[in-house]
Amino acid sequence: MRRIVCRQFGPPDWLTLEEAPDPRPGPGEVLVGVRAAGISFVDGLIVGGRYQMKPPLPFTPGLVVAGEVLAAGAGVPGLAPGSRVVGCSFGLGGYASHRVLPAEAVVPLPDAVPYAVAATAAESYGTMLFALTRRVTLRAGEWLLVLGAGGGIGLAAVDVASSLGARVIAAAATREKLAAAVNAGARAVIDYEADDLRARVREITGGGADLVVDPVGDRFAEPALRSLGAFGRYLVVGFAGGSIPRLPLNRILLENRTVIGVDWGAWSREDLAGNRALAADLLGRVAAGSLHPTAPATYPLERAAEALAVLAGRQVTGKLALLP
Ligand SMILES: NC(=O)c1ccc[n+]([C@@H]2O[C@H](COP(=O)([O-])OP(=O)(O)OC[C@H]3O[C@@H](n4cnc5c(N)ncnc54)[C@H](OP(=O)(O)O)[C@@H]3O)[C@@H](O)[C@H]2O)c1
C-alpha cells in the first residue's frame, strides 16, 4: 500500500509518502481499497500537533474514506468484496491506498453518489445533519446565519438548513464563496470582512437571526451572537479563524439566548450505530436529490501537503479530496 505518514508534528511539507505491506482485516473488520479520502480542516491541526487529540507518532492522517471492499474478516456479513462503501467514523489512516475499518464504521454507498463526494460530505454534511437534527430543532422559516459559508462546513450548513426549510444568510469573505453559498440555497449574503455583520443581519431579518452556525469563531463570534434575536440559538462548530473566542455571558442572558456545542467528531467515534444511521440517512438524501454536496477539487495522494496548505490558507471554496 501507499500512504502519507506524519513522523513529526509540524507543517504539512514534513509529511512523507511511504510504501508498506497491504494490511489485512481482522475479525469484524473490512479492508477498503480507498478511491477517495476526504481532506478536513482538522487534518492540518492534527499534523501540526495543534489539535485537542495528539495521536502517537508515526501516523497516517485522514478521517473519512470512500472506496470498495477488498476483503472482509470473520463475522462480517453483507459486505462482499466489490461493495461500494464509505467509512463514516472519525478515525485516522485515510490518506492511503488501503484502510482497515471496523465493519460498524462502514456504510453502503449508493451508486448515485460518487466516491469523492461521499468521502467529503460524510464529514461536512454529517456534522451539519447532526447539528441541525440532533442538537437543535430547526423550524421551517427560521433565519439561520452561517459563518464561513463558502467552506466545507459552511456550504453543508447552507444546503442542509435550506432543505429543512430555513432561510439562510451566508457570511463569507470572497465573492466566489458567497456565490457558492447562493448556489447552495442562501437567501441573503454578507461579506463579513467588509460589512457590519450584526447590523446587516438585523436589517435582513427585521429583528435578529434565530440560529447561528459558527465554524470560524475568532473576531466574528461576538457580532454573530449579538445578531441573534430573542430565544436565538448559537451553534459552536469550530475555530477556523484561529483564536477561540470568549462570549460575554450577559449577551447570552439577554434575550434568552442559548449556546450549544456541536462535536460530531467525538460523537461519531463513540456512537458508531448512531453515526451509521446518520450517514445512511445523509447518503439517502444525497442519492434522492434532496441534499446537493458538490464535487470536491481533487489531488493525487503525493500532493497531500500542497492540498493541506491551500486549505489552511483560506483559499478553498467547498471541499478537497485525495485520490489515492
Ligand atoms: N464540531 C465538529 O464536529 C466539527 C466537524 C468538522 C469540522 N469542524 C471544524 O469546523 C471548522 C471549519 O471547518 P471547514 O471544513 O469548514 O473548514 P474550511 O473548509 O477551511 O472553511 C473554513 C472557513 O473559515 C473561514 N476563515 C476565517 N478565517 C480563517 C482563517 N484564518 N483561516 C482559515 N479559514 C478562515 C474561511 O472563510 P472566509 O475566507 O470566507 O472567511 C474558510 O472558508 C474547523 O475548525 C474544523 O475543525 C468541526
CSV table of C-alpha atoms and ligand atoms in Angstrom, one decimal, residues 39-43 45 51 63 90 123-124 126-128 130 147-155 171-174 177-178 191-193 214-220 236-243 261-267 310-320, ligand 1:
chain,number,residue,atom,x,y,z
A,39,ILE,CA,-9.4,16.4,3.4
A,40,SER,CA,-10.6,18.1,6.5
A,41,PHE,CA,-9.5,21.4,8.2
A,42,VAL,CA,-8.8,19.3,11.3
A,43,ASP,CA,-6.2,17.2,9.4
A,45,LEU,CA,-4.3,20.8,13.0
A,51,TYR,CA,-5.5,19.6,17.9
A,63,LEU,CA,-10.5,10.8,8.8
A,90,PHE,CA,-13.8,10.0,12.6
A,123,GLU,CA,-17.7,14.8,7.5
A,124,SER,CA,-19.1,18.2,6.5
A,126,GLY,CA,-22.6,14.6,8.6
A,127,THR,CA,-21.6,17.3,11.1
A,128,MET,CA,-24.4,19.7,9.9
A,130,PHE,CA,-26.1,16.0,13.3
A,147,LEU,CA,-20.3,32.0,9.1
A,148,GLY,CA,-17.5,30.7,6.8
A,149,ALA,CA,-20.4,29.9,4.4
A,150,GLY,CA,-18.1,29.1,1.5
A,151,GLY,CA,-16.1,26.5,3.4
A,152,GLY,CA,-16.8,22.8,3.8
A,153,ILE,CA,-18.9,23.1,6.9
A,154,GLY,CA,-20.4,26.3,5.8
A,155,LEU,CA,-21.7,25.1,2.4
A,171,ALA,CA,-21.4,35.3,5.6
A,172,ALA,CA,-18.0,34.8,3.9
A,173,ALA,CA,-15.0,36.9,2.8
A,174,THR,CA,-14.9,36.5,-1.0
A,177,LYS,CA,-17.5,31.9,-1.6
A,178,LEU,CA,-20.7,34.0,-1.4
A,191,ASP,CA,-19.2,40.0,3.2
A,192,TYR,CA,-18.2,39.9,6.9
A,193,GLU,CA,-14.8,41.4,6.2
A,214,ASP,CA,-20.2,29.1,13.6
A,215,PRO,CA,-17.3,27.1,12.3
A,216,VAL,CA,-15.0,30.2,12.4
A,217,GLY,CA,-15.0,31.8,15.8
A,218,ASP,CA,-12.4,34.4,16.3
A,219,ARG,CA,-13.5,38.0,15.9
A,220,PHE,CA,-16.7,37.1,14.1
A,236,VAL,CA,-20.4,26.4,18.2
A,237,VAL,CA,-18.9,24.2,15.5
A,238,GLY,CA,-15.2,25.2,15.1
A,239,PHE,CA,-12.5,27.8,15.2
A,240,ALA,CA,-11.1,28.0,11.7
A,241,GLY,CA,-10.3,31.7,12.3
A,242,GLY,CA,-7.6,30.7,14.7
A,243,SER,CA,-8.5,32.0,18.1
A,261,GLY,CA,-21.7,22.8,21.4
A,262,VAL,CA,-21.5,20.5,18.3
A,263,ASP,CA,-18.9,17.7,18.5
A,264,TRP,CA,-19.9,15.4,15.7
A,265,GLY,CA,-16.3,14.1,15.7
A,266,ALA,CA,-16.3,12.7,19.2
A,267,TRP,CA,-20.0,11.5,18.9
A,310,VAL,CA,-4.1,25.5,0.3
A,311,LEU,CA,-7.0,24.7,2.7
A,312,ALA,CA,-5.2,26.3,5.7
A,313,GLY,CA,-4.6,29.4,3.5
A,314,ARG,CA,-8.3,30.1,3.3
A,315,GLN,CA,-8.2,29.6,-0.5
A,316,VAL,CA,-10.7,26.8,-0.9
A,317,THR,CA,-14.4,27.1,-1.8
A,318,GLY,CA,-16.1,23.8,-0.8
A,319,LYS,CA,-14.1,20.7,-0.1
A,320,LEU,CA,-10.9,18.9,-1.2
B,1,LIG,N1,-17.5,20.3,15.6
B,1,LIG,C1,-17.4,19.3,14.7
B,1,LIG,O1,-17.8,18.2,14.9
B,1,LIG,C2,-16.6,19.7,13.5
B,1,LIG,C3,-16.6,18.8,12.4
B,1,LIG,C4,-15.9,19.2,11.3
B,1,LIG,C5,-15.1,20.4,11.3
B,1,LIG,N2,-15.1,21.1,12.4
B,1,LIG,C6,-14.4,22.4,12.4
B,1,LIG,O2,-15.1,23.4,11.7
B,1,LIG,C7,-14.1,24.4,11.3
B,1,LIG,C8,-14.3,24.7,9.8
B,1,LIG,O3,-14.1,23.5,9.0
B,1,LIG,P1,-14.3,23.6,7.5
B,1,LIG,O4,-14.2,22.2,7.0
B,1,LIG,O5,-15.5,24.4,7.1
B,1,LIG,O6,-13.0,24.4,7.0
B,1,LIG,P2,-12.8,25.2,5.7
B,1,LIG,O7,-13.4,24.5,4.5
B,1,LIG,O8,-11.4,25.5,5.6
B,1,LIG,O9,-13.7,26.5,5.9
B,1,LIG,C9,-13.4,27.4,7.0
B,1,LIG,C10,-13.7,28.8,6.6
B,1,LIG,O10,-13.4,29.6,7.7
B,1,LIG,C11,-13.1,30.9,7.2
B,1,LIG,N3,-11.9,31.5,7.9
B,1,LIG,C12,-11.9,32.7,8.5
B,1,LIG,N4,-10.7,33.0,9.0
B,1,LIG,C13,-9.9,31.9,8.6
B,1,LIG,C14,-8.5,31.7,8.8
B,1,LIG,N5,-7.7,32.5,9.5
B,1,LIG,N6,-8.0,30.5,8.3
B,1,LIG,C15,-8.8,29.6,7.7
B,1,LIG,N7,-10.2,29.8,7.5
B,1,LIG,C16,-10.7,31.0,7.9
B,1,LIG,C17,-12.9,30.8,5.7
B,1,LIG,O11,-13.9,31.5,5.1
B,1,LIG,P3,-13.7,33.1,4.6
B,1,LIG,O12,-12.5,33.2,3.9
B,1,LIG,O13,-14.9,33.3,3.8
B,1,LIG,O14,-13.7,33.8,5.9
B,1,LIG,C18,-13.0,29.3,5.4
B,1,LIG,O15,-13.7,29.1,4.2
B,1,LIG,C19,-12.7,23.8,11.6
B,1,LIG,O16,-12.3,24.5,12.8
B,1,LIG,C20,-13.0,22.4,11.8
B,1,LIG,O17,-12.0,21.8,12.7
B,1,LIG,C21,-15.8,20.8,13.5
